[in-house]
Short mmCIF file of C-alpha atoms and ligand atoms in Angstrom, two decimals:
data_model
loop_
_atom_site.label_atom_id
_atom_site.label_comp_id
_atom_site.label_asym_id
_atom_site.label_seq_id
_atom_site.Cartn_x
_atom_site.Cartn_y
_atom_site.Cartn_z
CA MET L 1445 112.95 328.61 205.41
CA ASP L 1446 116.71 328.54 206.81
CA PHE L 1447 117.86 324.05 205.85
CA LYS L 1448 120.28 322.91 203.22
CA VAL L 1449 120.21 319.41 201.58
CA ALA L 1450 121.52 319.00 197.95
CA ASP L 1451 118.54 319.15 195.69
CA LEU L 1452 115.28 320.42 195.87
CA SER L 1453 113.90 318.82 192.82
CA LEU L 1454 113.78 315.59 194.72
CA ALA L 1455 111.12 316.53 195.99
CA GLU L 1456 108.27 314.53 194.01
CA PHE L 1457 110.19 311.13 194.15
CA GLY L 1458 110.61 311.60 197.67
CA ARG L 1459 107.27 312.15 197.76
CA LYS L 1460 105.92 309.30 195.76
CA GLU L 1461 108.40 306.64 198.09
CA ILE L 1462 107.16 308.88 202.04
CA ARG L 1463 103.39 308.15 199.77
CA LEU L 1464 104.11 304.57 200.12
CA ALA L 1465 105.98 304.49 203.37
CA GLU L 1466 103.08 305.70 204.56
CA HIS L 1467 101.33 302.30 204.02
CA GLU L 1468 103.63 300.59 205.12
CA MET L 1469 103.76 302.73 209.66
CA PRO L 1470 100.26 301.46 210.61
CA GLY L 1471 100.94 302.26 213.31
CA LEU L 1472 103.25 305.81 213.20
CA MET L 1473 99.56 306.54 211.15
CA ALA L 1474 97.40 305.56 213.25
CA THR L 1475 98.90 307.68 215.74
CA ARG L 1476 98.70 311.30 214.09
CA ARG L 1477 94.33 309.83 214.24
CA GLU L 1478 95.00 309.30 217.57
CA TYR L 1479 96.21 313.41 218.18
CA ALA L 1480 94.77 314.15 215.63
CA ALA L 1481 92.62 316.61 217.06
CA ALA L 1482 93.96 316.79 220.25
CA LYS L 1483 97.90 318.02 219.10
CA PRO L 1484 99.33 317.10 222.53
CA LEU L 1485 102.40 318.51 221.30
CA LYS L 1486 102.03 321.86 220.25
CA GLY L 1487 104.78 323.77 222.14
CA ALA L 1488 106.80 321.69 221.37
CA LYS L 1489 110.31 322.91 219.53
CA ILE L 1490 111.69 319.10 218.45
CA ALA L 1491 116.59 318.93 217.57
CA GLY L 1492 115.85 316.00 215.42
CA SER L 1493 119.49 313.90 214.74
CA LEU L 1494 117.57 311.12 213.42
CA HIS L 1495 119.31 309.30 209.70
CA MET L 1496 117.48 311.56 207.02
CA THR L 1497 115.26 308.47 205.30
CA VAL L 1498 112.11 307.78 204.14
CA GLN L 1499 110.47 306.98 206.81
CA THR L 1500 112.38 309.15 208.74
CA ALA L 1501 110.55 311.13 207.40
CA VAL L 1502 106.92 309.98 208.46
CA LEU L 1503 108.36 310.15 211.77
CA ILE L 1504 108.79 314.22 211.20
CA GLU L 1505 105.32 314.46 209.79
CA THR L 1506 103.66 312.78 212.40
CA LEU L 1507 105.35 315.06 215.52
CA VAL L 1508 104.54 317.23 212.72
CA GLU L 1509 100.55 316.84 212.39
CA LEU L 1510 101.18 316.74 216.72
CA GLY L 1511 101.77 320.55 216.39
CA ALA L 1512 104.97 320.31 217.14
CA GLU L 1513 108.03 323.52 215.61
CA VAL L 1514 110.39 319.63 213.66
CA ARG L 1515 114.43 320.98 212.81
CA TRP L 1516 116.92 317.51 211.48
CA ALA L 1517 120.16 316.60 211.13
CA SER L 1518 121.54 313.69 210.16
CA CYS L 1519 123.28 311.59 212.45
CA ASN L 1520 125.31 309.58 209.94
CA ILE L 1521 127.75 311.30 207.38
CA PHE L 1522 126.66 308.86 204.94
CA SER L 1523 122.84 307.68 205.55
CA THR L 1524 120.89 310.37 204.16
CA GLN L 1525 118.35 309.46 200.98
CA ASP L 1526 118.56 313.19 199.80
CA HIS L 1527 114.67 312.68 197.44
CA ALA L 1528 113.39 311.80 201.86
CA ALA L 1529 115.43 315.05 202.81
CA ALA L 1530 114.18 317.01 199.93
CA ALA L 1531 110.89 316.09 200.19
CA VAL L 1532 110.66 316.94 204.35
CA VAL L 1533 112.05 320.65 203.25
CA VAL L 1534 109.50 321.03 200.65
CA GLY L 1535 106.92 319.44 202.24
CA PRO L 1536 102.97 317.77 201.48
CA ASN L 1537 101.77 321.08 200.36
CA GLY L 1538 104.77 323.32 199.76
CA THR L 1539 107.12 323.00 195.76
CA PRO L 1540 111.31 323.15 194.65
CA ASP L 1541 110.04 326.69 194.44
CA ASN L 1542 107.76 328.00 197.74
CA PRO L 1543 109.62 325.16 200.06
CA GLN L 1544 105.85 325.14 203.08
CA GLY L 1545 107.63 321.48 205.39
CA VAL L 1546 110.70 321.43 207.78
CA PRO L 1547 114.66 322.76 207.58
CA VAL L 1548 116.37 319.75 207.05
CA PHE L 1549 120.29 320.14 207.07
CA ALA L 1550 121.71 316.87 206.35
CA TRP L 1551 122.87 315.36 202.61
CA LYS L 1552 124.58 312.23 201.34
CA GLY L 1553 127.87 312.09 201.82
CA GLU L 1554 128.52 314.99 204.37
CA THR L 1555 132.30 315.90 205.76
CA LEU L 1556 132.69 314.92 209.91
CA GLU L 1557 132.97 319.13 209.48
CA GLU L 1558 129.98 319.70 207.49
CA TYR L 1559 128.03 316.60 209.87
CA TRP L 1560 128.91 318.84 212.79
CA TRP L 1561 128.09 321.83 211.51
CA CYS L 1562 124.57 320.29 210.80
CA ILE L 1563 123.97 319.06 214.09
CA GLU L 1564 124.46 322.67 215.22
CA GLN L 1565 121.38 323.74 213.17
CA ILE L 1566 119.53 322.10 215.43
CA PHE L 1567 120.02 323.62 218.27
CA ARG L 1568 119.58 327.75 216.37
CA TRP L 1569 116.37 328.39 215.56
CA PRO L 1570 115.61 331.73 214.69
CA ASP L 1571 113.83 333.23 216.54
CA GLY L 1572 116.78 332.89 218.48
CA SER L 1573 114.35 330.65 221.42
CA GLY L 1574 116.02 326.47 221.09
CA PRO L 1575 114.30 323.51 220.86
CA ASN L 1576 113.07 321.96 224.93
CA MET L 1577 113.31 318.66 223.40
CA ILE L 1578 115.84 316.37 221.77
CA LEU L 1579 115.00 312.93 219.48
CA ASP L 1580 117.94 312.03 218.71
CA ASP L 1581 120.00 309.04 217.91
CA GLY L 1582 123.00 307.31 219.32
CA GLY L 1583 123.68 310.38 221.36
CA ASP L 1584 126.67 312.78 219.10
CA ALA L 1585 122.57 316.04 220.45
CA THR L 1586 122.59 315.19 223.13
CA LEU L 1587 126.44 315.02 223.76
CA PHE L 1588 126.15 318.34 221.90
CA VAL L 1589 124.81 320.33 224.33
CA HIS L 1590 126.23 318.57 228.12
CA LYS L 1591 129.16 320.18 226.46
CA ALA L 1592 129.02 322.33 225.54
CA VAL L 1593 127.36 323.50 228.52
CA GLU L 1594 130.18 321.63 230.64
CA PHE L 1595 132.45 324.44 228.35
CA GLU L 1596 130.26 327.46 228.29
CA ARG L 1597 130.70 326.24 232.69
CA ALA L 1598 134.19 326.20 232.37
CA GLY L 1599 134.12 329.12 230.44
CA ALA L 1600 136.42 327.77 227.43
CA VAL L 1601 136.46 324.89 225.30
CA PRO L 1602 139.32 323.02 225.63
CA GLN L 1603 142.62 322.98 222.69
CA PRO L 1604 142.69 319.65 221.48
CA SER L 1605 146.03 317.26 222.06
CA GLU L 1606 148.00 315.21 220.07
CA ASP L 1607 146.02 311.93 221.63
CA ASP L 1608 142.12 312.79 220.32
CA SER L 1609 140.39 311.57 217.18
CA GLU L 1610 140.12 313.49 213.93
CA GLU L 1611 136.37 314.06 214.66
CA TRP L 1612 137.01 314.82 218.70
CA LYS L 1613 139.22 317.54 217.50
CA ILE L 1614 136.22 319.16 214.78
CA VAL L 1615 133.33 318.88 217.16
CA LEU L 1616 135.73 320.96 219.15
CA ASP L 1617 136.81 323.40 217.01
CA THR L 1618 132.77 323.43 216.20
CA LEU L 1619 132.12 323.99 220.26
CA ARG L 1620 134.53 327.28 219.61
CA ARG L 1621 132.13 329.26 217.36
CA CYS L 1622 128.72 328.59 219.85
CA VAL L 1623 130.73 328.51 222.90
CA GLY L 1624 130.66 331.60 225.34
CA LYS L 1625 128.52 333.66 221.89
CA ASP L 1626 125.12 334.21 220.75
CA ILE L 1627 123.89 330.66 222.72
CA ARG L 1628 123.54 330.70 226.48
CA TRP L 1629 123.51 327.23 227.01
CA SER L 1630 123.03 326.67 230.23
CA GLU L 1631 119.87 328.71 229.79
CA LEU L 1632 119.20 326.09 226.72
CA ALA L 1633 119.88 322.82 228.33
CA ARG L 1634 117.64 323.78 230.79
CA GLN L 1635 114.73 324.43 228.69
CA ILE L 1636 114.62 321.04 227.61
CA LYS L 1637 112.07 318.84 228.74
CA GLY L 1638 113.62 315.74 228.07
CA VAL L 1639 115.78 313.79 224.53
CA THR L 1640 113.96 310.25 223.69
CA GLU L 1641 116.56 308.02 221.92
CA GLU L 1642 116.77 305.53 219.61
CA THR L 1643 120.03 303.66 219.61
CA THR L 1644 121.75 301.59 221.94
CA THR L 1645 125.11 302.29 221.72
CA GLY L 1646 123.16 306.54 222.10
CA VAL L 1647 121.26 304.70 225.50
CA HIS L 1648 125.12 303.47 226.89
CA ARG L 1649 126.15 307.14 227.59
CA LEU L 1650 122.58 308.20 228.26
CA TYR L 1651 123.24 306.07 231.52
CA GLU L 1652 126.78 306.48 231.39
CA LEU L 1653 126.22 310.75 232.45
CA GLU L 1654 123.27 309.50 234.55
CA LYS L 1655 126.18 306.93 236.57
CA SER L 1656 127.96 310.27 237.09
CA GLY L 1657 125.11 312.82 237.78
CA ARG L 1658 126.04 314.48 235.02
CA LEU L 1659 122.89 314.24 232.89
CA LEU L 1660 120.97 317.21 232.76
CA PHE L 1661 117.58 316.55 231.57
CA PRO L 1662 114.98 313.25 231.67
CA ALA L 1663 115.80 310.78 229.61
CA ILE L 1664 113.33 307.95 227.15
CA ASN L 1665 115.20 304.83 225.96
CA VAL L 1666 113.60 304.01 223.51
CA ASN L 1667 115.96 301.76 222.21
CA ASP L 1668 114.99 298.92 225.24
CA SER L 1669 111.00 299.08 224.31
CA VAL L 1670 110.52 295.68 223.54
CA THR L 1671 109.44 296.96 220.13
CA LYS L 1672 111.93 298.76 219.45
CA SER L 1673 115.37 296.36 219.96
CA LYS L 1674 113.74 292.89 219.38
CA PHE L 1675 112.33 294.15 216.42
CA ASP L 1676 114.04 297.02 214.15
CA ASN L 1677 117.16 296.01 215.69
CA LYS L 1678 116.56 292.38 215.02
CA TYR L 1679 114.11 291.72 212.18
CA GLY L 1680 115.54 295.36 210.61
CA CYS L 1681 118.92 293.96 210.21
CA ARG L 1682 118.00 290.35 209.33
CA HIS L 1683 116.71 292.53 206.11
CA SER L 1684 119.20 295.90 205.95
CA VAL L 1685 122.80 293.94 206.19
CA ILE L 1686 121.92 291.73 202.80
CA ASP L 1687 120.83 294.77 200.83
CA GLY L 1688 123.88 296.54 201.98
CA LEU L 1689 126.20 293.30 200.98
CA ASN L 1690 124.31 293.13 198.08
CA ARG L 1691 124.02 297.32 196.38
CA ALA L 1692 127.97 297.39 197.86
CA THR L 1693 129.06 293.72 196.10
CA ASP L 1694 126.64 292.20 194.37
CA VAL L 1695 128.73 288.60 195.90
CA LEU L 1696 126.82 285.86 196.12
CA ILE L 1697 126.73 283.98 200.36
CA GLY L 1698 125.77 281.42 200.10
CA GLY L 1699 128.35 278.67 201.06
CA LYS L 1700 130.44 282.19 201.97
CA VAL L 1701 132.41 281.95 205.05
CA ALA L 1702 130.98 284.54 207.21
CA VAL L 1703 131.56 286.06 210.19
CA VAL L 1704 129.81 288.04 212.72
CA CYS L 1705 131.04 290.11 214.97
CA GLY L 1706 128.15 290.63 219.17
CA TYR L 1707 125.53 287.79 219.33
CA GLY L 1708 123.20 291.13 220.89
CA ASP L 1709 119.53 291.83 218.88
CA VAL L 1710 121.71 293.27 215.32
CA GLY L 1711 123.89 290.29 215.51
CA LYS L 1712 120.99 288.14 216.13
CA GLY L 1713 119.85 289.59 213.32
CA CYS L 1714 122.81 289.39 210.89
CA ALA L 1715 123.74 286.06 211.45
CA GLN L 1716 120.35 284.67 210.81
CA ALA L 1717 119.99 286.67 207.23
CA LEU L 1718 123.40 285.58 206.09
CA ARG L 1719 122.49 281.69 207.24
CA GLY L 1720 119.11 282.32 205.06
CA GLN L 1721 121.43 282.90 203.06
CA GLY L 1722 122.79 280.05 202.58
CA ALA L 1723 126.55 281.37 204.11
CA ARG L 1724 128.45 279.69 206.92
CA VAL L 1725 127.82 281.73 209.67
CA ILE L 1726 130.14 281.94 212.16
CA VAL L 1727 129.67 284.19 215.63
CA THR L 1728 132.25 285.85 218.36
CA GLU L 1729 131.11 287.03 220.96
CA ILE L 1730 133.02 288.56 225.32
CA ASP L 1731 130.18 287.02 226.71
CA PRO L 1732 128.69 283.51 227.28
CA ILE L 1733 124.56 284.32 227.53
CA CYS L 1734 125.85 285.41 224.13
CA ALA L 1735 127.67 283.22 222.89
CA LEU L 1736 125.85 279.92 224.71
CA GLN L 1737 122.55 281.36 222.78
CA ALA L 1738 124.64 281.72 219.74
CA ALA L 1739 125.94 277.73 219.52
CA MET L 1740 122.41 276.60 221.12
CA ASP L 1741 120.87 278.43 217.52
CA GLY L 1742 123.19 275.97 215.10
CA PHE L 1743 126.76 278.92 214.66
CA GLN L 1744 129.48 277.78 215.38
CA VAL L 1745 131.57 280.08 218.41
CA THR L 1746 135.33 281.53 218.26
CA THR L 1747 137.27 284.21 217.71
CA VAL L 1748 137.90 286.41 215.15
CA GLU L 1749 141.98 285.40 216.11
CA ASP L 1750 140.71 282.02 214.12
CA VAL L 1751 138.80 282.47 211.84
CA VAL L 1752 141.14 285.90 210.10
CA GLU L 1753 142.59 284.09 207.94
CA THR L 1754 139.57 281.85 205.90
CA ALA L 1755 136.63 283.47 206.44
CA ASP L 1756 135.10 286.11 203.30
CA ILE L 1757 132.75 288.21 204.99
CA PHE L 1758 133.49 289.80 208.51
CA ILE L 1759 130.46 291.67 210.32
CA THR L 1760 130.23 293.76 213.47
CA ALA L 1761 127.69 294.34 215.51
CA THR L 1762 128.68 295.27 218.94
CA GLY L 1763 129.01 298.89 219.88
CA CYS L 1764 132.31 298.12 220.81
CA CYS L 1765 135.08 299.65 219.68
CA GLY L 1766 138.65 297.67 217.97
CA VAL L 1767 137.45 294.42 217.23
CA ILE L 1768 138.56 294.31 213.33
CA THR L 1769 141.81 295.77 213.94
CA ALA L 1770 144.48 296.62 210.78
CA GLU L 1771 146.52 293.29 211.96
CA HIS L 1772 143.85 291.56 211.34
CA MET L 1773 142.64 293.08 207.79
CA ALA L 1774 145.99 292.87 206.69
CA ARG L 1775 145.72 289.30 207.58
CA MET L 1776 142.28 288.57 205.53
CA LYS L 1777 141.77 286.08 202.24
CA HIS L 1778 142.02 288.95 198.74
CA GLN L 1779 139.12 290.33 199.09
CA ALA L 1780 137.52 289.98 201.69
CA ILE L 1781 135.36 291.90 202.46
CA VAL L 1782 134.17 293.64 206.51
CA ALA L 1783 131.49 295.81 207.60
CA ASN L 1784 130.45 297.06 210.42
CA ILE L 1785 126.09 297.38 210.80
CA GLY L 1786 127.29 299.11 215.27
CA HIS L 1787 126.66 302.59 214.79
CA PHE L 1788 129.99 304.08 215.36
CA ASP L 1789 133.27 303.22 213.07
CA ASN L 1790 135.82 302.79 215.85
CA GLU L 1791 133.86 298.68 215.32
CA ILE L 1792 136.61 298.25 212.91
CA ASP L 1793 140.22 300.45 213.03
CA MET L 1794 140.60 302.43 210.03
CA ALA L 1795 142.78 304.42 211.40
CA GLY L 1796 145.03 301.68 211.47
CA LEU L 1797 144.72 300.56 208.13
CA ALA L 1798 145.24 304.13 206.92
CA ARG L 1799 148.36 304.30 208.84
CA ILE L 1800 149.92 300.63 207.27
CA PRO L 1801 153.20 301.06 204.96
CA GLY L 1802 152.63 301.34 201.36
CA ILE L 1803 148.78 300.41 202.15
CA LYS L 1804 146.19 302.19 199.08
CA LYS L 1805 142.59 302.31 198.95
CA GLN L 1806 140.79 302.37 196.05
CA GLU L 1807 137.11 303.74 195.01
CA ILE L 1808 135.38 300.79 193.68
CA LYS L 1809 132.81 303.59 194.01
CA PRO L 1810 130.81 305.38 196.97
CA GLN L 1811 131.25 303.37 199.47
CA VAL L 1812 132.79 301.19 198.99
CA HIS L 1813 136.70 301.27 198.96
CA GLU L 1814 139.60 298.68 197.68
CA TRP L 1815 142.18 299.20 200.57
CA ILE L 1816 145.44 296.89 198.79
CA PHE L 1817 148.23 296.07 200.87
CA PRO L 1818 152.08 296.12 199.73
CA ASP L 1819 152.61 292.96 199.04
CA GLY L 1820 149.01 292.77 196.55
CA HIS L 1821 146.06 291.19 198.11
CA SER L 1822 143.63 293.70 199.76
CA VAL L 1823 140.32 293.84 201.80
CA ILE L 1824 136.74 295.70 200.95
CA VAL L 1825 135.66 298.01 202.74
CA LEU L 1826 131.88 298.95 203.27
CA ALA L 1827 130.81 302.26 203.68
CA GLU L 1828 134.56 303.41 205.36
CA GLY L 1829 133.80 301.43 208.43
CA ARG L 1830 130.43 303.08 209.32
CA LEU L 1831 126.80 301.51 209.16
CA MET L 1832 126.77 299.93 206.21
CA ASN L 1833 123.01 298.91 205.50
CA LEU L 1834 122.25 302.35 205.65
CA GLY L 1835 125.85 303.97 204.28
CA CYS L 1836 125.21 301.28 200.87
CA ALA L 1837 121.99 300.57 201.39
CA THR L 1838 118.75 301.53 202.02
CA GLY L 1839 118.71 301.31 206.43
CA HIS L 1840 115.98 298.95 207.69
CA PRO L 1841 112.24 299.64 205.50
CA SER L 1842 109.20 300.80 206.83
CA PHE L 1843 107.16 298.35 208.61
CA VAL L 1844 109.70 297.65 211.49
CA MET L 1845 110.49 301.41 211.05
CA SER L 1846 107.04 302.39 212.68
CA ASN L 1847 107.20 299.84 215.49
CA SER L 1848 110.58 301.79 216.63
CA PHE L 1849 108.95 305.55 215.39
CA THR L 1850 105.87 304.62 217.03
CA ASN L 1851 107.95 304.51 220.45
CA GLN L 1852 109.78 307.44 219.81
CA VAL L 1853 106.19 309.41 219.34
CA ILE L 1854 104.70 307.78 222.93
CA ALA L 1855 107.98 309.25 224.61
CA GLN L 1856 108.41 312.89 222.82
CA ILE L 1857 104.54 313.19 224.04
CA GLU L 1858 105.18 311.93 228.08
CA LEU L 1859 107.94 313.34 228.68
CA PHE L 1860 106.81 316.77 226.96
CA THR L 1861 102.60 316.63 227.90
CA LYS L 1862 104.41 315.01 231.65
CA THR L 1863 107.50 316.73 232.71
CA GLU L 1864 106.78 316.45 236.54
CA ASP L 1865 106.26 312.62 236.21
CA TYR L 1866 109.36 312.86 235.14
CA PRO L 1867 112.57 314.31 237.19
CA ILE L 1868 115.35 313.93 234.83
CA GLY L 1869 116.77 309.61 234.72
CA VAL L 1870 117.20 307.72 232.03
CA TYR L 1871 113.31 305.36 231.95
CA ARG L 1872 111.54 303.33 229.68
CA LEU L 1873 108.33 303.26 228.20
CA PRO L 1874 105.77 301.20 230.49
CA LYS L 1875 104.57 297.58 229.07
CA ILE L 1876 101.78 298.86 228.08
CA LEU L 1877 102.62 301.34 225.81
CA ASP L 1878 104.69 298.51 224.47
CA GLU L 1879 101.70 296.41 223.80
CA LYS L 1880 100.13 299.89 222.12
CA VAL L 1881 102.54 299.49 220.42
CA ALA L 1882 102.75 296.08 218.79
CA ARG L 1883 98.35 296.18 218.88
CA LEU L 1884 98.85 298.95 216.40
CA HIS L 1885 100.91 296.45 213.94
CA LEU L 1886 98.30 292.79 213.79
CA ASP L 1887 95.80 293.90 211.31
CA ALA L 1888 98.73 294.35 208.77
CA LEU L 1889 99.50 291.11 208.81
CA GLY L 1890 96.74 289.73 209.25
CA VAL L 1891 97.08 288.25 212.82
CA LYS L 1892 94.09 287.62 215.05
CA LEU L 1893 95.10 287.60 218.36
CA THR L 1894 93.63 285.12 220.91
CA LYS L 1895 91.67 287.46 223.47
CA LEU L 1896 92.49 286.14 227.99
CA THR L 1897 88.66 285.34 229.45
CA LYS L 1898 88.71 286.62 232.77
CA GLU L 1899 89.85 283.16 234.21
CA GLN L 1900 92.39 283.46 232.38
CA ALA L 1901 93.79 286.21 232.87
CA GLU L 1902 92.56 286.11 236.87
CA TYR L 1903 94.64 282.21 236.63
CA ILE L 1904 97.60 283.85 235.03
CA GLY L 1905 98.17 287.12 237.38
CA VAL L 1906 97.27 290.06 234.63
CA ASP L 1907 94.80 292.43 233.80
CA VAL L 1908 92.65 291.14 230.42
CA GLU L 1909 94.47 294.55 228.82
CA GLY L 1910 97.54 293.13 229.85
CA PRO L 1911 100.05 294.15 230.04
CA TYR L 1912 100.19 290.48 230.05
CA LYS L 1913 104.06 290.19 231.12
CA PRO L 1914 106.03 290.77 234.38
CA GLU L 1915 109.43 293.93 233.93
CA HIS L 1916 111.54 290.72 234.12
CA TYR L 1917 110.76 289.22 230.94
CA ARG L 1918 112.74 289.16 228.19
CA TYR L 1919 111.17 287.81 225.20
P1 NAI F 833 123.60 294.72 222.43
O1 NAI F 833 124.36 295.24 223.06
O2 NAI F 833 122.33 293.90 222.99
O3 NAI F 833 124.66 293.16 221.18
C1 NAI F 833 126.31 293.88 221.48
C2 NAI F 833 126.70 292.28 221.30
O4 NAI F 833 127.86 292.54 221.04
C3 NAI F 833 126.72 291.90 222.32
O5 NAI F 833 125.75 290.67 223.20
C4 NAI F 833 127.70 291.77 223.65
O6 NAI F 833 128.43 291.51 224.25
C5 NAI F 833 128.59 291.85 222.61
N1 NAI F 833 130.03 292.11 222.44
C6 NAI F 833 130.41 293.38 223.01
N2 NAI F 833 131.50 293.49 222.55
C7 NAI F 833 132.81 292.85 221.90
C8 NAI F 833 133.62 291.87 221.08
N3 NAI F 833 134.64 293.51 221.14
N4 NAI F 833 133.37 290.52 220.55
C9 NAI F 833 132.79 290.26 220.63
N5 NAI F 833 130.90 290.46 220.96
C10 NAI F 833 131.46 291.58 221.31
O7 NAI F 833 123.28 295.49 221.50
P2 NAI F 833 122.42 295.85 219.29
O8 NAI F 833 121.54 295.83 219.71
O9 NAI F 833 122.51 294.34 218.82
O10 NAI F 833 123.51 296.99 219.11
C11 NAI F 833 124.86 296.38 219.09
C12 NAI F 833 124.90 298.07 217.87
O11 NAI F 833 124.13 298.45 216.92
C13 NAI F 833 125.19 299.35 218.73
O12 NAI F 833 125.46 300.00 217.84
C14 NAI F 833 123.91 299.67 218.06
O13 NAI F 833 123.28 301.55 218.42
C15 NAI F 833 123.68 299.48 216.98
N6 NAI F 833 122.39 299.74 215.60
C16 NAI F 833 122.15 299.57 214.30
C17 NAI F 833 121.25 299.16 214.13
C18 NAI F 833 121.50 299.48 212.38
O14 NAI F 833 120.67 300.04 211.77
N7 NAI F 833 122.24 299.84 211.44
C19 NAI F 833 119.62 298.98 214.40
C20 NAI F 833 119.56 298.87 216.38
C21 NAI F 833 121.35 299.55 216.78
#
């Protein structure tokens, strides 16, 4: 088996944590039991690109239990938990000397060159066949195939231009190695039955591809299952934003002024968590609806410029670019903490910060850096501007990820087994399945659900068994 992880001797520790996580992931484990005999993913060859954590290990092993073959990379250079990666490679029945699990290409602290090499590997199947499904988080694996096909059709990978970002130059270098060589990318894309996408930012990319007529295969937007975005993005970040801040800095949050940029699902979770720690929380927004929500939830809403000199902690959660600029950071208080919890690292202008004449970068510990300005004051940047909850801590806990990943598994089964029901386009899972995911998590929390009578169901115009809400309901 080919694979590349940090250290297979960490597998035993990883396996112990996976065992604990399985108990906290009732939705995934129930899905395993439900489909154990039918093996609906038999024949599926899944190229997965999603943070290689303990929770993801349970997802991967669920896909395998359901019959799939899997190859995996992380979707971020800092988010891999090396013990989880090792345990997945070794597998439940293997040993470090005789790994029998799944080929994983991921370690914590990859360079960008290594990151894109890992993405390349999930498309390189040892028998030369390639995947027929993609499971993506943020859309990098999907982007890789689309660009490979585009450049294959054009006959060449373009040379980078001066204005291209460093990362895009690396993507082009990686593609130059792959396009027009051994893999026929157009054929590979044709055999892909679909992609299931985990996060808001990846979903944006999918809708852009669909809108411009360039989408090559069907996609299920897992993010907008209610049991994903209204749980993982909100309650997951409510947990892991504090975890990231504490593990990185251990600064007392109570009494500090914390700015949350963006009051979507992630921002709502972050703002609530910081308030829970006693911070005085300020929100920035561009959308009047979310701004009004923040105000009515009791948060001051203003602009970054208004508070840049007085706030202590800045968290970006927008999925947008250029939210905290180098100029902002130059004006911040001494040792203000700047961190991003959105998917990509362009919310904070790290390149602009590095270009400030005379600025010095001092590593406090991995993923925690003090940037010292020529006047002597400094800002502390977490995870180099990449998602701080996965870079500085361990991301979301198992229970909330069980909701997200049960949606992922159901979406993979849908696209793989009902391919003809999904012509090229971007879809969401039916509400009845969303409700099923929630239902699978109720017992573990001791929730007792009220059952509608037939008369009540008729009165509100729903079926006794659901779905209980119209599509336009917003929760
Ligand atoms: P969302 O679309 O619900 O919320 C983003 C909010 O930011 C919107 O309300 C938008 O109006 C606002 N916004 C956009 N540009 C802004 C600007 N320049 N200044 C202030 N506000 C601005 O998206 P969601 O689901 O909250 O996700 C946000 C990001 O977090 C995405 O990149 C997503 O992929 C990522 N994400 C990260 C997770 C993690 O564990 N770190 C988990 C889930 C999502």
